[in-house]
Structures are given as structure tokens and as C-alpha cells.
Amino acid sequence: AVYTGNFSAPEHNLEWTTNTKLLCCRSATDITASGPSRTVTAVKSNLFDNNINVVMGERSRYAILSTLNPGSYGSIKQGGLQYDGGWSGGSNTTRMSDLGAPPYSGKWYCEYWNERGTSPEPGVARLPFAAAAWDTFLGGSVGTWMYYSPGTNTGYRYSGGTGLPYGDSYDVGDVIGMCLDTDKGELRFTKNGIDQGVAYSDLNDNEDIYSKTFHFGAGAFSQQAQLNFGQKPFVFPPPEGYKTLCTANLPVNIVNP
């Protein structure tokens, strides 16, 4: 509201309203005009707090696909959110997120959008693992779990190189949600928001579990996919209780070396 004449000022303290500014002028025509001083008080404002995290909100960084993974093939594009395995042929390379979730750190979610390819392979890896495991498909090594669609009428789940029927098949344009529960050691997937059920429940079965972290990613030649770790609105809402993989949600900042 703009007042150009006399008005009755409120007697109580002003309450802070988000995205609202209060401008007090002493003249309708002269911005430098002098006049009697008045004290204006706003409560619940944090504009002049000495703590920058209070003023701007807690800063956070979302996961991206790591360019430091030692695999020999596969390109990472669009600021770390696109996996490109080439158009045809080539070789498998696993690419994983730079941030990882420690065991027993809660539930985590990300989305995988299949842009191109008949053999998409989104999933989770427990890092670190042997260097040789990078140049193979995700799910082809121990400590990796993947949801695979070979273009048939059913999907498959792969871990340690062994595949079993699982869930629906999916194709270009479908969105796969990866739902990781590090408390239960459980991994499940969704297809276009529909739960496909528990794929694996053995993610915590490792004697060195506390020295490892869980990372989202993908890995196969002839596929191109977008991953969203929470930088953008999700296409489908995460299941209740699942968090985005970012530094603000992690107990400590864990980056894949």
C-alpha cells in the first residue's frame, strides 16, 4: 500500500512478512526531505543477523556424477547430471555420484530419466571397490546393484553379475526412482512413480561396511540418461521419509575420492 497523506500508524510491533519491504518517506515529492524521526521495528527479521547461514539459509551442495571415477569410457555432461555411453558399441563404464551416503544414515532418493538406449542400468554401488569394477556394467560386480531393462516384457535386477526377473520393463522416456534405505540395507526402485518392490536387502552385508559409502549412478554403453539428485524438482514425489543426496542432509560431507 502507498500512503500519500496522514494515516494512523499501528501501535504494535510490525511482523515480518516474507518478500515484503517497508519504505518510509518524509515527503511525497522529495526523497531527501527532513522531518521528525520515527522508530520502526520489525520482529522475526533475520536481515541483519551476524550468522550468514541464518540470513541466507543453510548452504548445501547436491550430488553430481563424479568425473574422478577411474572408468575408461562413458562421458559425463551437463554439469555432472547426464551420463552418455555413446551411440553404439563401445564398452561399459560405471559412473557414480561424488557424494555418498554412509551406512545407517537413513533413506535416500534420486531419479534416473532414460533418454536413449535399450539397456539402461541405473543403480547403487558400495564404494570403494576394486578398480577393475569400474569398466563393467553396474550390477556386474560384487557391491553393485542395478535395475535393468533389456527390451523384453520384464525387467531384471543385477548384482555380482547375476540377473533375476524383477519389476516391469521400461523404455526411453521412463523415469526410474532409486530408493535406498541404508538402515535396512535395502534397495527398491520405482517406475514412473509406481513401486516395483524390494530389489535387494543385502546392501549392509559386508564386514567392512563402516568404511564404505553408498552412491547412486549408472553404467552401460549405448545409453544416455539424466540423473536428478534433488537439484531440480522431481518428476515423481519421493516415498515418505526419503531424503535428497546433498551435504545438508549428510551427517558429514562424504565425497567419493
CSV table of C-alpha atoms in Angstrom, one decimal:
chain,number,residue,atom,x,y,z
A,1,ALA,CA,0.0,0.0,0.0
A,2,VAL,CA,1.1,3.6,-0.6
A,3,TYR,CA,0.0,6.4,1.7
A,4,THR,CA,0.4,10.0,0.5
A,5,GLY,CA,-1.5,11.6,3.3
A,6,ASN,CA,-1.9,11.3,7.0
A,7,PHE,CA,-2.6,7.9,8.4
A,8,SER,CA,-2.7,6.2,11.8
A,9,ALA,CA,0.4,4.2,12.5
A,10,PRO,CA,-0.1,0.8,14.2
A,11,GLU,CA,0.6,0.7,17.8
A,12,HIS,CA,2.0,-2.8,17.9
A,13,ASN,CA,5.3,-4.1,16.5
A,14,LEU,CA,5.4,-4.9,12.8
A,15,GLU,CA,5.5,-8.6,12.0
A,16,TRP,CA,8.0,-9.8,9.4
A,17,THR,CA,6.4,-10.9,6.1
A,18,THR,CA,8.5,-12.8,3.6
A,19,ASN,CA,9.4,-10.8,0.4
A,20,THR,CA,7.9,-7.6,1.8
A,21,LYS,CA,9.8,-4.3,2.1
A,22,LEU,CA,8.8,-1.3,4.2
A,23,LEU,CA,9.8,2.1,2.8
A,24,CYS,CA,9.1,5.2,4.9
A,25,CYS,CA,9.4,8.6,3.2
A,26,ARG,CA,9.0,12.0,4.8
A,27,SER,CA,7.7,13.8,1.7
A,28,ALA,CA,5.5,12.9,-1.2
A,29,THR,CA,7.8,14.8,-3.6
A,30,ASP,CA,11.3,15.0,-2.1
A,31,ILE,CA,13.1,11.8,-1.0
A,32,THR,CA,15.7,13.8,0.9
A,33,ALA,CA,13.2,15.8,2.9
A,34,SER,CA,13.7,16.1,6.6
A,35,GLY,CA,11.2,15.6,9.3
A,36,PRO,CA,10.6,14.1,12.7
A,37,SER,CA,12.3,10.8,13.4
A,38,ARG,CA,10.2,7.7,14.0
A,39,THR,CA,11.4,4.3,15.2
A,40,VAL,CA,10.2,1.4,13.0
A,41,THR,CA,10.7,-2.1,14.5
A,42,ALA,CA,10.2,-5.4,12.7
A,43,VAL,CA,10.3,-8.6,14.7
A,44,LYS,CA,11.2,-12.1,13.4
A,45,SER,CA,13.5,-10.5,10.8
A,46,ASN,CA,16.9,-12.0,10.1
A,47,LEU,CA,18.3,-9.4,7.6
A,48,PHE,CA,20.9,-8.2,9.9
A,49,ASP,CA,21.8,-11.4,11.7
A,50,ASN,CA,25.6,-11.9,12.1
A,51,ASN,CA,25.2,-15.6,11.1
A,52,ILE,CA,25.3,-15.9,7.3
A,53,ASN,CA,23.6,-19.3,7.5
A,54,VAL,CA,20.6,-17.7,9.2
A,55,VAL,CA,20.5,-14.8,6.8
A,56,MET,CA,20.8,-16.8,3.6
A,57,GLY,CA,19.7,-20.2,4.7
A,58,GLU,CA,21.9,-23.2,5.2
A,59,ARG,CA,24.1,-23.7,2.1
A,60,SER,CA,24.1,-27.1,0.5
A,61,ARG,CA,25.6,-28.9,-2.5
A,62,TYR,CA,23.7,-31.7,-4.2
A,63,ALA,CA,25.5,-34.8,-5.6
A,64,ILE,CA,26.6,-35.0,-9.2
A,65,LEU,CA,28.2,-37.8,-11.2
A,66,SER,CA,31.9,-37.8,-10.4
A,67,THR,CA,34.4,-37.2,-13.1
A,68,LEU,CA,37.1,-38.7,-10.8
A,69,ASN,CA,35.8,-42.3,-11.2
A,70,PRO,CA,38.6,-44.2,-12.9
A,71,GLY,CA,36.5,-45.8,-15.6
A,72,SER,CA,37.8,-45.6,-19.1
A,73,TYR,CA,34.6,-45.0,-21.0
A,74,GLY,CA,31.4,-43.0,-20.8
A,75,SER,CA,31.1,-39.2,-20.7
A,76,ILE,CA,29.6,-37.0,-18.0
A,77,LYS,CA,27.9,-33.9,-19.3
A,78,GLN,CA,25.5,-31.1,-18.3
A,79,GLY,CA,27.3,-30.3,-15.1
A,80,GLY,CA,27.5,-33.8,-13.9
A,81,LEU,CA,23.8,-34.7,-14.4
A,82,GLN,CA,24.0,-36.6,-17.7
A,83,TYR,CA,25.6,-40.0,-18.4
A,84,ASP,CA,26.4,-40.6,-22.0
A,85,GLY,CA,27.7,-44.0,-23.0
A,86,GLY,CA,27.9,-43.2,-26.7
A,87,TRP,CA,25.6,-44.1,-29.6
A,88,SER,CA,26.5,-47.7,-30.3
A,89,GLY,CA,29.0,-50.3,-29.4
A,90,GLY,CA,31.8,-49.2,-27.1
A,91,SER,CA,32.5,-50.6,-23.6
A,92,ASN,CA,30.8,-50.5,-20.2
A,93,THR,CA,31.8,-48.0,-17.6
A,94,THR,CA,30.2,-47.4,-14.2
A,95,ARG,CA,29.8,-43.7,-13.2
A,96,MET,CA,28.7,-42.9,-9.7
A,97,SER,CA,27.7,-39.9,-7.6
A,98,ASP,CA,30.5,-37.9,-5.9
A,99,LEU,CA,28.6,-37.7,-2.6
A,100,GLY,CA,27.8,-41.0,-0.8
A,101,ALA,CA,25.5,-42.0,2.0
A,102,PRO,CA,27.1,-43.8,5.0
A,103,PRO,CA,25.6,-47.0,6.3
A,104,TYR,CA,22.7,-46.5,8.8
A,105,SER,CA,22.3,-42.8,7.7
A,106,GLY,CA,18.6,-43.0,6.7
A,107,LYS,CA,16.8,-43.2,3.4
A,108,TRP,CA,17.9,-41.6,0.1
A,109,TYR,CA,16.3,-40.9,-3.2
A,110,CYS,CA,17.2,-39.9,-6.7
A,111,GLU,CA,15.7,-40.1,-10.2
A,112,TYR,CA,17.0,-41.5,-13.5
A,113,TRP,CA,15.5,-40.4,-16.8
A,114,ASN,CA,16.2,-42.8,-19.7
A,115,GLU,CA,16.9,-40.5,-22.7
A,116,ARG,CA,18.4,-43.1,-25.1
A,117,GLY,CA,19.3,-46.7,-25.2
A,118,THR,CA,17.8,-50.2,-25.0
A,119,SER,CA,19.8,-51.4,-22.0
A,120,PRO,CA,19.6,-48.7,-19.3
A,121,GLU,CA,21.3,-49.6,-16.0
A,122,PRO,CA,20.6,-47.3,-13.0
A,123,GLY,CA,21.5,-48.4,-9.5
A,124,VAL,CA,23.7,-48.2,-6.5
A,125,ALA,CA,27.4,-49.0,-5.7
A,126,ARG,CA,29.0,-49.5,-2.4
A,127,LEU,CA,32.4,-47.8,-2.6
A,128,PRO,CA,35.3,-48.2,-2.6
A,129,PHE,CA,35.6,-51.3,-4.7
A,130,ALA,CA,38.3,-52.8,-6.9
A,131,ALA,CA,39.5,-50.7,-9.8
A,132,ALA,CA,38.6,-53.4,-12.3
A,133,ALA,CA,34.9,-53.0,-11.4
A,134,TRP,CA,34.7,-49.5,-13.0
A,135,ASP,CA,35.0,-50.9,-16.5
A,136,THR,CA,32.0,-53.2,-16.3
A,137,PHE,CA,28.2,-52.7,-16.2
A,138,LEU,CA,26.6,-51.6,-13.0
A,139,GLY,CA,25.5,-54.8,-11.2
A,140,GLY,CA,28.3,-56.8,-12.8
A,141,SER,CA,30.5,-56.7,-9.7
A,142,VAL,CA,30.0,-57.5,-6.0
A,143,GLY,CA,28.9,-54.4,-4.1
A,144,THR,CA,26.8,-53.0,-7.0
A,145,TRP,CA,23.0,-53.4,-7.5
A,146,MET,CA,21.1,-52.4,-10.7
A,147,TYR,CA,17.6,-52.4,-12.3
A,148,TYR,CA,18.0,-53.5,-15.9
A,149,SER,CA,15.6,-53.4,-18.8
A,150,PRO,CA,16.7,-55.5,-21.8
A,151,GLY,CA,13.8,-54.6,-24.0
A,152,THR,CA,11.7,-57.7,-23.1
A,153,ASN,CA,8.4,-57.8,-21.3
A,154,THR,CA,10.0,-57.9,-17.9
A,155,GLY,CA,12.7,-56.1,-16.0
A,156,TYR,CA,15.7,-57.6,-14.3
A,157,ARG,CA,17.8,-56.9,-11.2
A,158,TYR,CA,21.5,-57.5,-11.3
A,159,SER,CA,24.2,-57.8,-8.6
A,160,GLY,CA,27.5,-59.5,-8.7
A,161,GLY,CA,26.9,-60.4,-12.3
A,162,THR,CA,23.8,-62.4,-11.6
A,163,GLY,CA,20.4,-61.3,-13.0
A,164,LEU,CA,16.9,-62.2,-11.9
A,165,PRO,CA,13.5,-61.1,-13.1
A,166,TYR,CA,12.3,-58.0,-11.3
A,167,GLY,CA,9.6,-55.4,-11.9
A,168,ASP,CA,8.4,-54.0,-15.2
A,169,SER,CA,10.4,-53.4,-18.3
A,170,TYR,CA,11.0,-49.7,-19.1
A,171,ASP,CA,12.0,-47.7,-22.1
A,172,VAL,CA,13.1,-44.3,-23.4
A,173,GLY,CA,11.2,-41.6,-21.6
A,174,ASP,CA,10.5,-43.5,-18.4
A,175,VAL,CA,11.7,-42.2,-15.0
A,176,ILE,CA,13.2,-44.7,-12.6
A,177,GLY,CA,13.3,-43.7,-8.9
A,178,MET,CA,16.1,-45.2,-6.8
A,179,CYS,CA,15.1,-45.7,-3.2
A,180,LEU,CA,18.0,-46.6,-0.9
A,181,ASP,CA,17.4,-47.4,2.8
A,182,THR,CA,20.8,-47.6,4.4
A,183,ASP,CA,19.3,-48.5,7.8
A,184,LYS,CA,17.8,-51.7,6.4
A,185,GLY,CA,20.4,-52.2,3.7
A,186,GLU,CA,17.5,-52.3,1.2
A,187,LEU,CA,17.2,-51.0,-2.3
A,188,ARG,CA,13.9,-50.7,-4.2
A,189,PHE,CA,13.0,-48.9,-7.5
A,190,THR,CA,10.0,-47.1,-8.9
A,191,LYS,CA,8.9,-46.8,-12.5
A,192,ASN,CA,7.1,-43.5,-13.3
A,193,GLY,CA,6.2,-43.3,-9.6
A,194,ILE,CA,5.0,-46.9,-9.2
A,195,ASP,CA,6.8,-49.0,-6.6
A,196,GLN,CA,8.4,-52.1,-8.2
A,197,GLY,CA,9.1,-53.7,-4.8
A,198,VAL,CA,12.3,-54.6,-2.9
A,199,ALA,CA,15.1,-55.5,-5.3
A,200,TYR,CA,17.8,-56.2,-2.8
A,201,SER,CA,18.1,-56.3,1.0
A,202,ASP,CA,21.7,-57.3,1.4
A,203,LEU,CA,23.5,-53.9,1.0
A,204,ASN,CA,24.8,-53.9,4.5
A,205,ASP,CA,26.1,-57.5,4.3
A,206,ASN,CA,29.8,-56.6,4.4
A,207,GLU,CA,32.3,-56.9,7.2
A,208,ASP,CA,33.9,-53.5,6.3
A,209,ILE,CA,30.5,-51.8,6.0
A,210,TYR,CA,31.5,-48.8,8.1
A,211,SER,CA,34.4,-48.0,5.8
A,212,LYS,CA,32.2,-47.7,2.8
A,213,THR,CA,29.5,-45.4,1.4
A,214,PHE,CA,26.6,-45.9,-1.0
A,215,HIS,CA,26.5,-44.0,-4.3
A,216,PHE,CA,23.8,-43.6,-7.0
A,217,GLY,CA,24.8,-43.9,-10.6
A,218,ALA,CA,24.6,-45.7,-13.9
A,219,GLY,CA,26.8,-47.7,-16.3
A,220,ALA,CA,26.4,-49.2,-19.7
A,221,PHE,CA,27.4,-48.4,-23.3
A,222,SER,CA,24.8,-47.1,-25.8
A,223,GLN,CA,22.7,-45.4,-23.2
A,224,GLN,CA,22.2,-41.7,-22.3
A,225,ALA,CA,20.4,-40.7,-19.2
A,226,GLN,CA,19.7,-37.7,-16.9
A,227,LEU,CA,20.1,-38.1,-13.1
A,228,ASN,CA,18.5,-35.8,-10.6
A,229,PHE,CA,19.8,-35.8,-7.1
A,230,GLY,CA,17.4,-33.0,-6.0
A,231,GLN,CA,18.9,-30.0,-7.8
A,232,LYS,CA,15.6,-29.8,-9.7
A,233,PRO,CA,12.0,-30.7,-8.8
A,234,PHE,CA,11.5,-34.5,-9.0
A,235,VAL,CA,9.1,-35.8,-11.7
A,236,PHE,CA,7.5,-38.0,-9.1
A,237,PRO,CA,7.5,-37.4,-5.4
A,238,PRO,CA,9.9,-39.5,-3.3
A,239,PRO,CA,8.4,-42.0,-0.9
A,240,GLU,CA,7.8,-40.7,2.5
A,241,GLY,CA,10.9,-40.4,4.7
A,242,TYR,CA,13.4,-40.3,1.8
A,243,LYS,CA,16.0,-37.5,1.5
A,244,THR,CA,17.9,-35.9,-1.3
A,245,LEU,CA,21.6,-36.7,-1.5
A,246,CYS,CA,23.2,-33.3,-0.5
A,247,THR,CA,25.7,-32.0,2.0
A,248,ALA,CA,23.0,-30.5,4.2
A,249,ASN,CA,21.3,-33.9,4.7
A,250,LEU,CA,24.5,-36.0,5.2
A,251,PRO,CA,25.9,-36.4,8.8
A,252,VAL,CA,29.3,-35.5,7.3
A,253,ASN,CA,30.4,-34.4,3.9
A,254,ILE,CA,31.4,-37.6,2.2
A,255,VAL,CA,32.9,-37.3,-1.3
A,256,ASN,CA,33.9,-40.2,-3.5
A,257,PRO,CA,37.7,-39.8,-4.0
